[in-house]
mmCIF file with all atom_site columns, C-alpha atoms in Angstrom:
data_model
loop_
_atom_site.group_PDB
_atom_site.id
_atom_site.type_symbol
_atom_site.label_atom_id
_atom_site.label_alt_id
_atom_site.label_comp_id
_atom_site.label_asym_id
_atom_site.label_entity_id
_atom_site.label_seq_id
_atom_site.pdbx_PDB_ins_code
_atom_site.Cartn_x
_atom_site.Cartn_y
_atom_site.Cartn_z
_atom_site.occupancy
_atom_site.B_iso_or_equiv
_atom_site.pdbx_formal_charge
_atom_site.auth_seq_id
_atom_site.auth_comp_id
_atom_site.auth_asym_id
_atom_site.auth_atom_id
_atom_site.pdbx_PDB_model_num
ATOM 1   C CA . PHE S 1 1   ? -104.302 202.750 -127.063 1.00 50.00 ? 1   PHE S CA 1
ATOM 2   C CA . ASP S 1 2   ? -107.892 201.848 -127.915 1.00 56.00 ? 2   ASP S CA 1
ATOM 3   C CA . GLY S 1 3   ? -107.645 198.303 -129.204 1.00 59.00 ? 3   GLY S CA 1
ATOM 4   C CA . SER S 1 4   ? -105.257 199.060 -132.048 1.00 62.00 ? 4   SER S CA 1
ATOM 5   C CA . TYR S 1 5   ? -102.611 201.521 -133.178 1.00 66.00 ? 5   TYR S CA 1
ATOM 6   C CA . VAL S 1 6   ? -103.084 203.963 -136.036 1.00 69.00 ? 6   VAL S CA 1
ATOM 7   C CA . GLN S 1 7   ? -100.447 205.839 -138.012 1.00 70.00 ? 7   GLN S CA 1
ATOM 8   C CA . ALA S 1 8   ? -100.449 209.595 -137.370 1.00 72.00 ? 8   ALA S CA 1
ATOM 9   C CA . ASP S 1 9   ? -99.225  212.426 -139.557 1.00 70.00 ? 9   ASP S CA 1
ATOM 10  C CA . SER S 1 10  ? -99.552  215.111 -136.878 1.00 73.00 ? 10  SER S CA 1
ATOM 11  C CA . ILE S 1 11  ? -99.296  215.333 -133.095 1.00 73.00 ? 11  ILE S CA 1
ATOM 12  C CA . LEU S 1 12  ? -102.480 216.212 -131.218 1.00 73.00 ? 12  LEU S CA 1
ATOM 13  C CA . PRO S 1 13  ? -102.923 217.173 -127.542 1.00 71.00 ? 13  PRO S CA 1
ATOM 14  C CA . LEU S 1 14  ? -104.094 214.507 -125.061 1.00 70.00 ? 14  LEU S CA 1
ATOM 15  C CA . ARG S 1 15  ? -102.906 211.643 -127.281 1.00 70.00 ? 15  ARG S CA 1
ATOM 16  C CA . GLY S 1 16  ? -100.062 209.160 -126.888 1.00 72.00 ? 16  GLY S CA 1
ATOM 17  C CA . TYR S 1 17  ? -97.522  208.458 -129.604 1.00 71.00 ? 17  TYR S CA 1
ATOM 18  C CA . TRP S 1 18  ? -94.944  205.740 -130.180 1.00 72.00 ? 18  TRP S CA 1
ATOM 19  C CA . VAL S 1 19  ? -91.680  206.972 -131.658 1.00 72.00 ? 19  VAL S CA 1
ATOM 20  C CA . LYS S 1 20  ? -88.784  204.751 -132.686 1.00 72.00 ? 20  LYS S CA 1
ATOM 21  C CA . VAL S 1 21  ? -85.363  206.385 -133.018 1.00 72.00 ? 21  VAL S CA 1
ATOM 22  C CA . ASN S 1 22  ? -82.003  205.149 -134.273 1.00 73.00 ? 22  ASN S CA 1
ATOM 23  C CA . GLN S 1 23  ? -79.737  207.505 -132.302 1.00 73.00 ? 23  GLN S CA 1
ATOM 24  C CA . ARG S 1 24  ? -79.544  209.388 -129.026 1.00 75.00 ? 24  ARG S CA 1
ATOM 25  C CA . GLY S 1 25  ? -80.919  212.908 -128.817 1.00 71.00 ? 25  GLY S CA 1
ATOM 26  C CA . LYS S 1 26  ? -83.731  215.135 -127.623 1.00 71.00 ? 26  LYS S CA 1
ATOM 27  C CA . LEU S 1 27  ? -87.254  215.328 -128.955 1.00 70.00 ? 27  LEU S CA 1
ATOM 28  C CA . ILE S 1 28  ? -88.377  218.950 -128.666 1.00 68.00 ? 28  ILE S CA 1
ATOM 29  C CA . LEU S 1 29  ? -91.866  219.833 -129.814 1.00 68.00 ? 29  LEU S CA 1
ATOM 30  C CA . SER S 1 30  ? -92.201  223.479 -130.746 1.00 67.00 ? 30  SER S CA 1
ATOM 31  C CA . PRO S 1 31  ? -95.005  225.324 -132.549 1.00 65.00 ? 31  PRO S CA 1
ATOM 32  C CA . SER S 1 32  ? -92.487  227.676 -134.143 1.00 65.00 ? 32  SER S CA 1
ATOM 33  C CA . GLY S 1 33  ? -90.419  226.844 -137.202 1.00 63.00 ? 33  GLY S CA 1
ATOM 34  C CA . SER S 1 34  ? -87.198  228.165 -135.653 1.00 67.00 ? 34  SER S CA 1
ATOM 35  C CA . VAL S 1 35  ? -85.418  224.795 -135.474 1.00 65.00 ? 35  VAL S CA 1
ATOM 36  C CA . ASN S 1 36  ? -82.243  224.448 -137.515 1.00 70.00 ? 36  ASN S CA 1
ATOM 37  C CA . PRO S 1 37  ? -83.054  222.215 -140.557 1.00 67.00 ? 37  PRO S CA 1
ATOM 38  C CA . SER S 1 38  ? -80.089  219.935 -139.782 1.00 67.00 ? 38  SER S CA 1
ATOM 39  C CA . ASN S 1 39  ? -81.627  219.202 -136.361 1.00 65.00 ? 39  ASN S CA 1
ATOM 40  C CA . ARG S 1 40  ? -85.106  218.376 -137.628 1.00 65.00 ? 40  ARG S CA 1
ATOM 41  C CA . ILE S 1 41  ? -86.523  214.888 -137.328 1.00 65.00 ? 41  ILE S CA 1
ATOM 42  C CA . ARG S 1 42  ? -87.102  213.107 -140.593 1.00 65.00 ? 42  ARG S CA 1
ATOM 43  C CA . LEU S 1 43  ? -90.240  210.931 -140.584 1.00 65.00 ? 43  LEU S CA 1
ATOM 44  C CA . GLU S 1 44  ? -90.044  207.708 -142.538 1.00 70.00 ? 44  GLU S CA 1
ATOM 45  C CA . PRO S 1 45  ? -93.130  205.561 -143.092 1.00 69.00 ? 45  PRO S CA 1
ATOM 46  C CA . SER S 1 46  ? -92.679  201.991 -141.911 1.00 71.00 ? 46  SER S CA 1
ATOM 47  C CA . ALA S 1 47  ? -94.755  198.835 -141.734 1.00 72.00 ? 47  ALA S CA 1
ATOM 48  C CA . GLU S 1 48  ? -93.118  197.998 -138.392 1.00 73.00 ? 48  GLU S CA 1
ATOM 49  C CA . LEU S 1 49  ? -95.594  197.859 -135.507 1.00 69.00 ? 49  LEU S CA 1
ATOM 50  C CA . PRO S 1 50  ? -94.997  199.321 -132.041 1.00 70.00 ? 50  PRO S CA 1
ATOM 51  C CA . PRO S 1 51  ? -94.582  197.006 -129.043 1.00 67.00 ? 51  PRO S CA 1
ATOM 52  C CA . PRO S 1 52  ? -97.716  195.436 -127.525 1.00 65.00 ? 52  PRO S CA 1
ATOM 53  C CA . PRO S 1 53  ? -99.622  197.853 -125.265 1.00 61.00 ? 53  PRO S CA 1
ATOM 54  C CA . PRO S 1 54  ? -99.263  197.592 -121.477 1.00 57.00 ? 54  PRO S CA 1
ATOM 55  C CA . GLU S 1 55  ? -101.350 195.005 -119.600 1.00 54.00 ? 55  GLU S CA 1
ATOM 56  C CA . THR S 1 56  ? -101.592 192.622 -122.555 1.00 47.00 ? 56  THR S CA 1
ATOM 57  C CA . ARG S 1 57  ? -100.154 189.227 -123.422 1.00 45.00 ? 57  ARG S CA 1
ATOM 58  C CA . LYS S 1 58  ? -100.258 187.067 -126.517 1.00 44.00 ? 58  LYS S CA 1
ATOM 59  C CA . PRO S 1 59  ? -102.084 183.786 -125.972 1.00 44.00 ? 59  PRO S CA 1
ATOM 60  C CA . THR S 1 60  ? -101.432 180.777 -128.187 1.00 43.00 ? 60  THR S CA 1
ATOM 61  C CA . SER S 1 61  ? -104.364 181.681 -130.434 1.00 45.00 ? 61  SER S CA 1
ATOM 62  C CA . GLY S 1 62  ? -102.439 184.734 -131.656 1.00 46.00 ? 62  GLY S CA 1
ATOM 63  C CA . SER S 1 63  ? -104.990 187.348 -130.550 1.00 53.00 ? 63  SER S CA 1
ATOM 64  C CA . VAL S 1 64  ? -104.145 189.923 -127.890 1.00 60.00 ? 64  VAL S CA 1
ATOM 65  C CA . SER S 1 65  ? -105.848 189.373 -124.532 1.00 68.00 ? 65  SER S CA 1
ATOM 66  C CA . PRO S 1 66  ? -105.560 191.523 -121.395 1.00 80.00 ? 66  PRO S CA 1
ATOM 67  C CA . ALA S 1 67  ? -103.398 190.076 -118.610 1.00 85.00 ? 67  ALA S CA 1
ATOM 68  C CA . ALA S 1 68  ? -105.250 191.569 -115.623 1.00 90.00 ? 68  ALA S CA 1
ATOM 69  C CA . PHE S 1 69  ? -108.492 193.190 -114.516 1.00 94.00 ? 69  PHE S CA 1
ATOM 70  C CA . ALA S 1 70  ? -108.514 196.980 -114.631 1.00 94.00 ? 70  ALA S CA 1
ATOM 71  C CA . LEU S 1 71  ? -110.934 199.856 -114.156 1.00 96.00 ? 71  LEU S CA 1
ATOM 72  C CA . GLU S 1 72  ? -109.687 202.995 -115.839 1.00 95.00 ? 72  GLU S CA 1
ATOM 73  C CA . GLN S 1 73  ? -110.349 206.616 -114.950 1.00 96.00 ? 73  GLN S CA 1
ATOM 74  C CA . ASN S 1 74  ? -113.336 208.022 -116.803 1.00 96.00 ? 74  ASN S CA 1
ATOM 75  C CA . PHE S 1 75  ? -112.608 210.399 -119.687 1.00 94.00 ? 75  PHE S CA 1
ATOM 76  C CA . PRO S 1 76  ? -113.141 213.266 -119.874 1.00 94.00 ? 76  PRO S CA 1
ATOM 77  C CA . ASN S 1 77  ? -112.957 214.098 -116.192 1.00 93.00 ? 77  ASN S CA 1
ATOM 78  C CA . PRO S 1 78  ? -114.411 216.553 -115.230 1.00 93.00 ? 78  PRO S CA 1
ATOM 79  C CA . PHE S 1 79  ? -117.310 215.923 -117.599 1.00 95.00 ? 79  PHE S CA 1
ATOM 80  C CA . ASN S 1 80  ? -120.593 217.550 -118.667 1.00 94.00 ? 80  ASN S CA 1
ATOM 81  C CA . PRO S 1 81  ? -122.891 215.666 -119.108 1.00 93.00 ? 81  PRO S CA 1
ATOM 82  C CA . THR S 1 82  ? -121.353 212.469 -120.595 1.00 95.00 ? 82  THR S CA 1
ATOM 83  C CA . THR S 1 83  ? -118.143 210.558 -119.951 1.00 96.00 ? 83  THR S CA 1
ATOM 84  C CA . ALA S 1 84  ? -116.655 207.229 -121.004 1.00 95.00 ? 84  ALA S CA 1
ATOM 85  C CA . ILE S 1 85  ? -115.772 204.512 -118.500 1.00 96.00 ? 85  ILE S CA 1
ATOM 86  C CA . LYS S 1 86  ? -113.376 201.805 -119.671 1.00 95.00 ? 86  LYS S CA 1
ATOM 87  C CA . PHE S 1 87  ? -112.682 198.457 -118.004 1.00 96.00 ? 87  PHE S CA 1
ATOM 88  C CA . VAL S 1 88  ? -110.543 195.443 -118.851 1.00 94.00 ? 88  VAL S CA 1
ATOM 89  C CA . LEU S 1 89  ? -111.425 191.767 -118.364 1.00 94.00 ? 89  LEU S CA 1
ATOM 90  C CA . PRO S 1 90  ? -108.756 189.052 -118.766 1.00 92.00 ? 90  PRO S CA 1
ATOM 91  C CA . SER S 1 91  ? -111.432 186.330 -118.735 1.00 91.00 ? 91  SER S CA 1
ATOM 92  C CA . ARG S 1 92  ? -115.194 185.921 -119.149 1.00 92.00 ? 92  ARG S CA 1
ATOM 93  C CA . SER S 1 93  ? -116.854 187.414 -116.048 1.00 95.00 ? 93  SER S CA 1
ATOM 94  C CA . ILE S 1 94  ? -120.123 188.557 -114.510 1.00 95.00 ? 94  ILE S CA 1
ATOM 95  C CA . ILE S 1 95  ? -119.878 192.344 -114.140 1.00 96.00 ? 95  ILE S CA 1
ATOM 96  C CA . THR S 1 96  ? -121.669 195.091 -112.228 1.00 96.00 ? 96  THR S CA 1
ATOM 97  C CA . LEU S 1 97  ? -121.018 198.831 -112.589 1.00 97.00 ? 97  LEU S CA 1
ATOM 98  C CA . LYS S 1 98  ? -122.868 201.379 -110.443 1.00 97.00 ? 98  LYS S CA 1
ATOM 99  C CA . VAL S 1 99  ? -122.560 205.116 -109.806 1.00 97.00 ? 99  VAL S CA 1
ATOM 100 C CA . TYR S 1 100 ? -122.920 206.663 -106.326 1.00 98.00 ? 100 TYR S CA 1
ATOM 101 C CA . ASP S 1 101 ? -123.058 210.211 -104.967 1.00 96.00 ? 101 ASP S CA 1
ATOM 102 C CA . VAL S 1 102 ? -120.789 211.453 -102.129 1.00 95.00 ? 102 VAL S CA 1
ATOM 103 C CA . LEU S 1 103 ? -123.302 210.229 -99.522  1.00 95.00 ? 103 LEU S CA 1
ATOM 104 C CA . GLY S 1 104 ? -123.104 206.690 -100.902 1.00 95.00 ? 104 GLY S CA 1
ATOM 105 C CA . THR S 1 105 ? -126.554 206.770 -102.476 1.00 96.00 ? 105 THR S CA 1
ATOM 106 C CA . GLU S 1 106 ? -126.775 204.803 -105.719 1.00 97.00 ? 106 GLU S CA 1
ATOM 107 C CA . VAL S 1 107 ? -127.681 207.206 -108.545 1.00 97.00 ? 107 VAL S CA 1
ATOM 108 C CA . SER S 1 108 ? -127.308 204.881 -111.546 1.00 96.00 ? 108 SER S CA 1
ATOM 109 C CA . THR S 1 109 ? -126.823 201.227 -112.429 1.00 96.00 ? 109 THR S CA 1
ATOM 110 C CA . LEU S 1 110 ? -124.902 201.027 -115.709 1.00 95.00 ? 110 LEU S CA 1
ATOM 111 C CA . ILE S 1 111 ? -124.465 197.236 -115.737 1.00 95.00 ? 111 ILE S CA 1
ATOM 112 C CA . GLU S 1 112 ? -125.880 194.678 -113.311 1.00 93.00 ? 112 GLU S CA 1
ATOM 113 C CA . GLU S 1 113 ? -124.698 191.083 -113.187 1.00 90.00 ? 113 GLU S CA 1
ATOM 114 C CA . LYS S 1 114 ? -124.186 190.810 -116.929 1.00 91.00 ? 114 LYS S CA 1
ATOM 115 C CA . PRO S 1 115 ? -121.921 188.122 -118.417 1.00 91.00 ? 115 PRO S CA 1
ATOM 116 C CA . SER S 1 116 ? -119.149 189.748 -120.445 1.00 92.00 ? 116 SER S CA 1
ATOM 117 C CA . ASP S 1 117 ? -116.297 188.318 -122.550 1.00 92.00 ? 117 ASP S CA 1
ATOM 118 C CA . ALA S 1 118 ? -112.610 188.985 -121.986 1.00 92.00 ? 118 ALA S CA 1
ATOM 119 C CA . GLY S 1 119 ? -111.280 192.155 -123.565 1.00 92.00 ? 119 GLY S CA 1
ATOM 120 C CA . ILE S 1 120 ? -111.306 195.927 -123.314 1.00 92.00 ? 120 ILE S CA 1
ATOM 121 C CA . HIS S 1 121 ? -114.786 197.396 -122.861 1.00 94.00 ? 121 HIS S CA 1
ATOM 122 C CA . SER S 1 122 ? -116.082 200.968 -122.760 1.00 94.00 ? 122 SER S CA 1
ATOM 123 C CA . LEU S 1 123 ? -119.459 202.483 -122.004 1.00 94.00 ? 123 LEU S CA 1
ATOM 124 C CA . GLU S 1 124 ? -120.883 205.963 -121.713 1.00 95.00 ? 124 GLU S CA 1
ATOM 125 C CA . PHE S 1 125 ? -122.280 207.432 -118.507 1.00 96.00 ? 125 PHE S CA 1
ATOM 126 C CA . ASP S 1 126 ? -124.811 210.232 -118.982 1.00 96.00 ? 126 ASP S CA 1
ATOM 127 C CA . GLY S 1 127 ? -125.044 212.569 -115.974 1.00 95.00 ? 127 GLY S CA 1
ATOM 128 C CA . GLU S 1 128 ? -128.084 214.398 -117.367 1.00 94.00 ? 128 GLU S CA 1
ATOM 129 C CA . GLY S 1 129 ? -130.413 215.172 -114.469 1.00 93.00 ? 129 GLY S CA 1
ATOM 130 C CA . LEU S 1 130 ? -127.630 215.044 -111.864 1.00 95.00 ? 130 LEU S CA 1
ATOM 131 C CA . GLY S 1 131 ? -126.223 218.097 -110.131 1.00 95.00 ? 131 GLY S CA 1
ATOM 132 C CA . SER S 1 132 ? -122.617 219.232 -110.246 1.00 96.00 ? 132 SER S CA 1
ATOM 133 C CA . GLY S 1 133 ? -120.410 217.361 -107.840 1.00 96.00 ? 133 GLY S CA 1
ATOM 134 C CA . ILE S 1 134 ? -118.256 214.375 -107.081 1.00 97.00 ? 134 ILE S CA 1
ATOM 135 C CA . TYR S 1 135 ? -119.547 210.912 -107.948 1.00 98.00 ? 135 TYR S CA 1
ATOM 136 C CA . PHE S 1 136 ? -118.020 207.464 -107.556 1.00 98.00 ? 136 PHE S CA 1
ATOM 137 C CA . TYR S 1 137 ? -118.286 204.471 -109.855 1.00 98.00 ? 137 TYR S CA 1
ATOM 138 C CA . ARG S 1 138 ? -117.837 200.951 -108.483 1.00 97.00 ? 138 ARG S CA 1
ATOM 139 C CA . PHE S 1 139 ? -116.932 198.009 -110.697 1.00 97.00 ? 139 PHE S CA 1
ATOM 140 C CA . ILE S 1 140 ? -117.258 194.356 -109.651 1.00 96.00 ? 140 ILE S CA 1
ATOM 141 C CA . ALA S 1 141 ? -116.100 191.460 -111.857 1.00 95.00 ? 141 ALA S CA 1
ATOM 142 C CA . THR S 1 142 ? -116.596 187.825 -110.878 1.00 94.00 ? 142 THR S CA 1
ATOM 143 C CA . PRO S 1 143 ? -114.680 185.511 -113.244 1.00 93.00 ? 143 PRO S CA 1
ATOM 144 C CA . PHE S 1 144 ? -116.324 182.301 -114.461 1.00 90.00 ? 144 PHE S CA 1
ATOM 145 C CA . ASP S 1 145 ? -113.032 180.440 -113.951 1.00 87.00 ? 145 ASP S CA 1
ATOM 146 C CA . GLY S 1 146 ? -113.177 180.732 -110.140 1.00 85.00 ? 146 GLY S CA 1
ATOM 147 C CA . SER S 1 147 ? -110.463 183.396 -109.854 1.00 85.00 ? 147 SER S CA 1
ATOM 148 C CA . PRO S 1 148 ? -110.877 185.961 -107.055 1.00 89.00 ? 148 PRO S CA 1
ATOM 149 C CA . GLN S 1 149 ? -113.475 188.682 -107.534 1.00 93.00 ? 149 GLN S CA 1
ATOM 150 C CA . PHE S 1 150 ? -112.159 192.062 -108.732 1.00 95.00 ? 150 PHE S CA 1
ATOM 151 C CA . VAL S 1 151 ? -113.649 195.166 -107.056 1.00 96.00 ? 151 VAL S CA 1
ATOM 152 C CA . GLU S 1 152 ? -112.525 198.739 -107.659 1.00 96.00 ? 152 GLU S CA 1
ATOM 153 C CA . MET S 1 153 ? -113.999 202.220 -107.200 1.00 97.00 ? 153 MET S CA 1
ATOM 154 C CA . LYS S 1 154 ? -112.991 205.502 -108.843 1.00 97.00 ? 154 LYS S CA 1
ATOM 155 C CA . LYS S 1 155 ? -114.007 209.125 -108.465 1.00 97.00 ? 155 LYS S CA 1
ATOM 156 C CA . MET S 1 156 ? -115.371 211.405 -111.208 1.00 97.00 ? 156 MET S CA 1
ATOM 157 C CA . LEU S 1 157 ? -116.428 215.052 -111.280 1.00 96.00 ? 157 LEU S CA 1
ATOM 158 C CA . LEU S 1 158 ? -119.538 216.406 -112.989 1.00 96.00 ? 158 LEU S CA 1
ATOM 159 C CA . LEU S 1 159 ? -119.295 220.149 -113.714 1.00 95.00 ? 159 LEU S CA 1
ATOM 160 C CA . ARG S 1 160 ? -122.260 222.069 -115.063 1.00 88.00 ? 160 ARG S CA 1
#
């Protein structure tokens, strides 16, 4: 989920799909065409939307807003030389995002004390100039509404 759902006509690796069924059974994905035609799934286009994504709620304004702070694992991981880091803010906050090496030395400041609105945010980290190895990214969010500060750190791997 990246802010909205899109209708798919084929299944791709490393993607998530929402499937609605009207009876019990097994969903078997096979690259061969050896499935009995009577057992094949029939796809029917529909205007019906899937359920809301995890970690979201519907406020009175009708727009979807995240329910909790989150720092997601970078993707791809391992990476070479760029990767995306995604974070979620349920309310307007001051944010800081820094990258450290295994010795705890700061190697990059991606965001420093920047006000940011509620929502799902993503940025790209470029490891150009860094050697192969394990790095850590630390995210700090201080909400404007006085809620407790959110701090989380995750590990990423740069492979050359």
